[in-house]
XYZ file of C-alpha atoms in Angstrom:
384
model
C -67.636 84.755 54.108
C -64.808 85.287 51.592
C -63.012 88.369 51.972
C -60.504 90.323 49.434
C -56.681 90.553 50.284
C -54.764 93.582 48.033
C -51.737 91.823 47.046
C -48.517 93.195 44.974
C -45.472 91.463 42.905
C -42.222 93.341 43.462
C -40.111 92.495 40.442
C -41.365 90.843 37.632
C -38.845 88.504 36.371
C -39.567 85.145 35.761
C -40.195 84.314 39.430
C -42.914 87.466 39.492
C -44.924 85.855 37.270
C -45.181 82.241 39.224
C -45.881 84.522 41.976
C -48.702 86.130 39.866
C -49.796 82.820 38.157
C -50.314 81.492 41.138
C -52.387 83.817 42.589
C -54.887 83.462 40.102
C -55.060 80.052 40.130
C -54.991 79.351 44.303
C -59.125 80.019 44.393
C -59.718 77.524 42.029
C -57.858 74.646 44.007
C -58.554 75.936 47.433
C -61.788 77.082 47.427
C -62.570 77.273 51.218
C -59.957 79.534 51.535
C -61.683 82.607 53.481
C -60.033 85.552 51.385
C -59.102 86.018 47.751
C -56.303 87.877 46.390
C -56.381 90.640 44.109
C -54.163 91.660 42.140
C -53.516 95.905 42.715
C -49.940 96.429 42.295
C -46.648 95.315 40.307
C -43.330 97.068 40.507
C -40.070 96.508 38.014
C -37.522 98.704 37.533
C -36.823 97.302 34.288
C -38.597 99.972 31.917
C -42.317 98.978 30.059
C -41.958 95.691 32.406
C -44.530 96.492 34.718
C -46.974 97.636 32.607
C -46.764 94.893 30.555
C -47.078 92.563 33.180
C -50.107 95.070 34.609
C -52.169 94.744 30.784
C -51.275 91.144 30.853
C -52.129 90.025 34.333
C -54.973 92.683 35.155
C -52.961 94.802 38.354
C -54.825 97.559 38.929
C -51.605 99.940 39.158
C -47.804 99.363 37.486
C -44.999 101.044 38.926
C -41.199 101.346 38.443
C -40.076 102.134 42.010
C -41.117 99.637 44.634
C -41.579 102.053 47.046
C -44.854 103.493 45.079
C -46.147 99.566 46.856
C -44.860 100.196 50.300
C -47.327 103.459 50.339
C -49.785 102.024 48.701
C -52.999 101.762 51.289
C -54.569 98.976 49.353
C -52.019 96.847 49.449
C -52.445 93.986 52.311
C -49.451 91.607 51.177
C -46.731 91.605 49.204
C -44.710 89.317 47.173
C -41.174 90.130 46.642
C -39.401 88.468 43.744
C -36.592 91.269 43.236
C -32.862 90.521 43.002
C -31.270 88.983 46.469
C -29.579 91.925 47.030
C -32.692 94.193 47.156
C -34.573 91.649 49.577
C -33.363 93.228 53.010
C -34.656 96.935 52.377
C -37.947 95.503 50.463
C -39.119 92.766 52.941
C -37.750 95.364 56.457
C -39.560 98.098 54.610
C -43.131 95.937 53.534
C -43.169 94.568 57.351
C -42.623 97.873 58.311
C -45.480 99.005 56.562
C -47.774 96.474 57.961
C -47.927 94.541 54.852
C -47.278 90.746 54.927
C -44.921 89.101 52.945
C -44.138 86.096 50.628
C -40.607 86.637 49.888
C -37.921 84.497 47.537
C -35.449 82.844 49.364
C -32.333 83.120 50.455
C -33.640 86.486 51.793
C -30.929 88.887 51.333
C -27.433 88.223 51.195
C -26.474 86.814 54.465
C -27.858 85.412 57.169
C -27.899 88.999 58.972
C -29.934 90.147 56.198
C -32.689 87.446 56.955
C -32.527 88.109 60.969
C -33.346 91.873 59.663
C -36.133 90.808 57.665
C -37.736 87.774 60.305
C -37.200 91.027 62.721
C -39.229 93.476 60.862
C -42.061 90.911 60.347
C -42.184 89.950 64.174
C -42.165 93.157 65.131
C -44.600 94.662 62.788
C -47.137 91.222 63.264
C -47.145 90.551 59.927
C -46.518 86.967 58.329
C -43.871 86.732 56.578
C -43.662 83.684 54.297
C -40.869 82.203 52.150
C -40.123 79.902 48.375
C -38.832 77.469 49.764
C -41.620 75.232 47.253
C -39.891 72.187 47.068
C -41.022 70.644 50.542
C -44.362 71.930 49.386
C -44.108 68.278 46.831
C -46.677 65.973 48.185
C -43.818 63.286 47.656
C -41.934 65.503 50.468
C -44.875 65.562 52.927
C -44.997 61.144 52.594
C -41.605 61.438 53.259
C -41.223 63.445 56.043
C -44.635 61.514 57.695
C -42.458 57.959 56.947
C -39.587 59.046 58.491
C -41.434 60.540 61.367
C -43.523 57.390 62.195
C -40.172 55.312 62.167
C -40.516 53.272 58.956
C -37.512 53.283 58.619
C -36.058 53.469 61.715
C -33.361 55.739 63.081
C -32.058 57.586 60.264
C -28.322 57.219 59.811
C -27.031 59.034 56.855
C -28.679 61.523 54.134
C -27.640 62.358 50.492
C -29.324 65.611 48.603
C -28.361 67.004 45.671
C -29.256 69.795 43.788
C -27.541 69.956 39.940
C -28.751 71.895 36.845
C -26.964 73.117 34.088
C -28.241 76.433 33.833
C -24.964 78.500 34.088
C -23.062 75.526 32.294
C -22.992 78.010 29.054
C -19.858 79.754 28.417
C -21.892 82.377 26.775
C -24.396 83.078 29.859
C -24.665 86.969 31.113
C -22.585 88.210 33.703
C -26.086 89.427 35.700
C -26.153 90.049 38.949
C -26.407 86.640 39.496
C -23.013 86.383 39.413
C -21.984 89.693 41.505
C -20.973 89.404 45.311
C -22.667 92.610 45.989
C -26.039 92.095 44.435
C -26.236 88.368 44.068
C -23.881 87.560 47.363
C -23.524 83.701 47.191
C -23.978 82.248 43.985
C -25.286 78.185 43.935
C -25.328 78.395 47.929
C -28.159 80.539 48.233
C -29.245 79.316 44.840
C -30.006 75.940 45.085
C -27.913 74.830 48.378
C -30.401 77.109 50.354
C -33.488 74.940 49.437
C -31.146 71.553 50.280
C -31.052 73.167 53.475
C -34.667 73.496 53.839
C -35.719 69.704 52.618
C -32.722 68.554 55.163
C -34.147 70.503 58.043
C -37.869 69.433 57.017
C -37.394 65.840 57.184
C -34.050 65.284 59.170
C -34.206 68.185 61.758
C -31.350 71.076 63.032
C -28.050 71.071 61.894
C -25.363 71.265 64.068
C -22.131 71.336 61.854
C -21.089 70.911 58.750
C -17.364 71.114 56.713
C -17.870 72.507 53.083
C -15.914 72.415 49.708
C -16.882 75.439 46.793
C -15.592 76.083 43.574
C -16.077 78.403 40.214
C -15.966 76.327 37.436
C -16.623 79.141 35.029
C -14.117 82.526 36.432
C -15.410 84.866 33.671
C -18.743 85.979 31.976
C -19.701 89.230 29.465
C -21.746 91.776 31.034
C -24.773 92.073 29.148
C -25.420 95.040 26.941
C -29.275 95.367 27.630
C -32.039 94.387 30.110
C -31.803 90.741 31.305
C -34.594 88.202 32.166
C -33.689 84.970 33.721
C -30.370 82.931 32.723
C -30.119 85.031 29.368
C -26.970 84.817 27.352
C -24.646 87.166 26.091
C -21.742 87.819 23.823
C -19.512 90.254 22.500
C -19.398 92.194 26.018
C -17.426 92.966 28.149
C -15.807 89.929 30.382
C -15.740 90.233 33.788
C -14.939 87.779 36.886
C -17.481 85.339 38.282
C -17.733 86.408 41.675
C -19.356 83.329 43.287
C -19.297 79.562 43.672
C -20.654 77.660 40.951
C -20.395 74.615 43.225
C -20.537 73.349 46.731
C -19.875 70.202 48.574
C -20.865 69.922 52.376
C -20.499 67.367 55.180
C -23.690 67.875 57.682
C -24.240 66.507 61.111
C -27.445 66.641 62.723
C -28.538 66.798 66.278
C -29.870 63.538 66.082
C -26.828 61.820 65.421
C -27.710 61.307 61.919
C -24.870 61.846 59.250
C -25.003 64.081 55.453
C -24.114 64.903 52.434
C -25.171 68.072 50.573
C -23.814 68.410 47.199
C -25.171 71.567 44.675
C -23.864 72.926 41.473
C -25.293 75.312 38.774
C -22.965 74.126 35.844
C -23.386 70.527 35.591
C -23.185 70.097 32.011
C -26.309 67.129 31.053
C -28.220 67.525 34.372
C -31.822 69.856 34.477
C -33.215 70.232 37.375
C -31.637 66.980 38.924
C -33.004 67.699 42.404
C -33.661 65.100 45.202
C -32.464 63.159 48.240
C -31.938 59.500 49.712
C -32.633 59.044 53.295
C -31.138 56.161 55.107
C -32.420 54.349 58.154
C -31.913 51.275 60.294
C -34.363 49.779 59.027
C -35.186 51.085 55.666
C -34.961 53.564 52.988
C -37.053 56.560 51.143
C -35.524 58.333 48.242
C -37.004 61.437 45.745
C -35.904 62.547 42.609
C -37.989 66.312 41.859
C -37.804 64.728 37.935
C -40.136 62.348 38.778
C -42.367 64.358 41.293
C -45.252 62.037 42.203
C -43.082 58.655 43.333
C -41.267 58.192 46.443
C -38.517 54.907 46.248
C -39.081 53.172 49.379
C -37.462 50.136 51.205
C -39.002 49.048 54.421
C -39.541 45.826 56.197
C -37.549 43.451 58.386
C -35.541 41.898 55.605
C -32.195 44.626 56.207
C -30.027 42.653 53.721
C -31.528 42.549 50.381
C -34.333 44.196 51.152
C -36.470 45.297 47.875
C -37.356 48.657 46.725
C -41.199 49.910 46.188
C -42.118 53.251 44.279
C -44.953 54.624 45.921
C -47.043 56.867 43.544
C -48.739 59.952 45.747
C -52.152 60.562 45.425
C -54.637 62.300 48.047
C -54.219 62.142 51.270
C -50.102 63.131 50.666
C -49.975 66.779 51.371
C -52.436 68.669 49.369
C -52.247 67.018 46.423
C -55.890 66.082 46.220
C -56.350 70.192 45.630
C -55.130 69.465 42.053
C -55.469 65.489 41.262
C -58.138 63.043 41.935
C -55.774 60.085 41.880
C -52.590 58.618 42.437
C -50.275 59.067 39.662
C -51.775 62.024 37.967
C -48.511 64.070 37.394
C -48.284 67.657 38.967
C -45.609 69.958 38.171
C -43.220 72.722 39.754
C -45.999 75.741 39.140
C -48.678 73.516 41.624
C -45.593 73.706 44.658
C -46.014 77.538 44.143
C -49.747 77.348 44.444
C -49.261 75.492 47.700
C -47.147 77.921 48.481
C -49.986 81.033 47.874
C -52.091 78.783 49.958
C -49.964 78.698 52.611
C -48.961 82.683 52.735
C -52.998 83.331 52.067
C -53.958 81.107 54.810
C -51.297 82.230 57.464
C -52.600 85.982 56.404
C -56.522 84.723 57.383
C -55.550 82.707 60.184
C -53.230 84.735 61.614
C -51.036 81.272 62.440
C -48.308 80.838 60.275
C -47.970 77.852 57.563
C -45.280 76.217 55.164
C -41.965 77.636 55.368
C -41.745 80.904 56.789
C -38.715 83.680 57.644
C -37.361 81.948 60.578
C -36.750 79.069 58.036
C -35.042 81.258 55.791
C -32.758 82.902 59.073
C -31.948 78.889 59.689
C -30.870 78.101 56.234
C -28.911 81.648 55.824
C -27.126 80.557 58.709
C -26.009 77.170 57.434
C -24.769 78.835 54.154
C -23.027 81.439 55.953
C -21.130 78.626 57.828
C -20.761 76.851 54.498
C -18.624 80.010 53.217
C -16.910 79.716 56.517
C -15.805 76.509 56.397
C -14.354 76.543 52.863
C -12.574 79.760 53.569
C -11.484 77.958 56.670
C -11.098 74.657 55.144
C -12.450 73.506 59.011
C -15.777 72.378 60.669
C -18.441 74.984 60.885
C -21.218 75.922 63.092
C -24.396 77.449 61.600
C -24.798 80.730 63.891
């Protein structure tokens, strides 16, 4: 029997409307999931954005403040795609509220800000959920099952890297992206948080790492009107680029295994150059986000010389049969965030929690909190 879930979006940026999108679309590639959401609520502070989303998505009720949701008694879950600096009060006050939660990472602005938020939803017995969507790539599941079975061995050493260009622009607006008091880190909790994530998902806990940022651009103009996404502005205002626009980090992991962590949002030519190369004593496995469906792979008993294979996913890696009938059928980033519906929608039904959830986000907070450290320090860090 399929029941009905009352779910909201909290801010309707571009990230509310993946959210939203993929809503809609998780019945049609999980169809034994036991409940279906509906869409009842949408909240954006940003005037006429709500109720545009509301007359283009079909939510029942649009709102301005997102406290109108929090009161809202038929609204089960929530997701919450608002600025990082509004994440604390939202997610604390959802969970408080008894509504579950699928919440953007990092999860505040700190990794106190998480523990306040993985509080709230352990108290309240909620599930709280988290985007980190890029271990949700059935390339990433193959992965983490090769490295697991010992393919490749012990792993020794790790490289990830996380570059895009979307700041690169002289001209981009000084948003709150930008701010240490509404934004708090910039490309750490940006793009370093999910390199966090994949490292812990395949390689396990980090124990210490020594870290290198930078700002690359120091000044921005403040934009004279409403923003949306990496909008650009001129003729404002400049003001100072608060955050790093690039990190560097040295990771070592309990098991002995060695990394490198390297993330910037100004990297002139890159888009979205996302991926890892994992190192064993026996092998290889590499992943480049750009090319989603292959995994590079080196395994055998060769050591010297020993060739590289592209495996092409297909089903039976992760849940990509849910979308493609065979290997090599391309799948893009909006199918991660369907997996990642699944996963909050499930953990809601089962009452067991799936894919990444708070606790993950409190783990990779941590790490990025000792990244600051350490380049303040300009010494070894531990993740708290």
């Amino acid at each position: 029997m399929v029941s009905r879930l009352g779910v909201a979006v909290v801010g309707f940026g571009w990230m509310g409307r993946v959210h939203t999108q993929a809503y809609a679309r998780v019945p049609h590639h999980f169809p034994h999931l036991p409940v279906r959401p509906e869409l009842i609520a949408v909240a954006d502070e940003v005037p006429g954005r709500a109720a545009e989303a509301a007359e283009r998505y079909g939510f029942a009720t649009a709102a301005r403040d997102w406290r109108e949701v929090a009161a809202d008694p038929r609204v089960q879950a929530v997701s919450i795609a608002a600025p990082n600096f509004l994440h604390r009060e939202i997610g604390v006050t959802m969970a408080e509220a008894g509504k579950h939660i699928w919440i953007e990472k990092p999860v505040g602005l700190t990794a106190e800000d998480a523990r306040a938020v993985a509080g709230a939803v352990a108290k309240a017995g909620v599930q709280g959920t988290v985007g980190f969507n890029y271990r949700n790539a059935p390339a990433v599941a193959a992965a983490r099952e090769l490295i697991a079975s010992g393919e490749i061995g012990t792993v020794t050493h790790v490289r990830i890297r996380l570059f895009s260009d979307y700041a690169a622009h002289p001209e981009g607006a000084l948003t709150w992206r930008y701010e240490r008091e509404r934004g708090g880190s910039g490309v750490l909790g940006d793009l370093a948080s999910h390199g966090v994530d994949l490292a812990r998902f395949l390689l396990g806990e980090i124990t210490s790492l020594a870290a290198d940022t930078a700002v690359f651009v120091p000044e921005r103009a403040r934009p004279t009107g409403a923003t949306a996404g990496h909008s650009r502005s001129t003729g404002g205002e400049l003001g100072p680029v608060e955050n790093e626009d690039y990190v560097s980090c040295l990771l070592r992991f309990a098991s002995g295994a060695r990394g490198v962590l390297e993330a910037c949002r100004v990297s002139v030519g890159e888009q979205n150059n996302y991926g890892f190369e994992i190192h064993g004593t026996k092998g290889a496995v590499s992943w480049d986000f750009r090319r989603m469906g292959e995994l590079g792979i080196s395994r055998g008993t060769s050591y010297q010389d020993q060739p590289v294979s592209t495996l092409y996913v297909g089903p039976g890696h992760g849940e990509y049969a849910a979308f493609q009938p065979g290997s090599a059928n391309a799948m893009g980033y909006d199918d991660l965030k369907v997996i990642e519906a699944y996963n909050f929608l499930r953990s809601v039904a089962e009452g067991t929690a799936y894919g990444a959830t708070v606790d993950d986000a409190v783990h990779s907070a941590a790490a990025l909190d000792a990244m600051a450290r350490s380049a303040e320090s300009r010494a070894w860090a531990s993740p708290a």
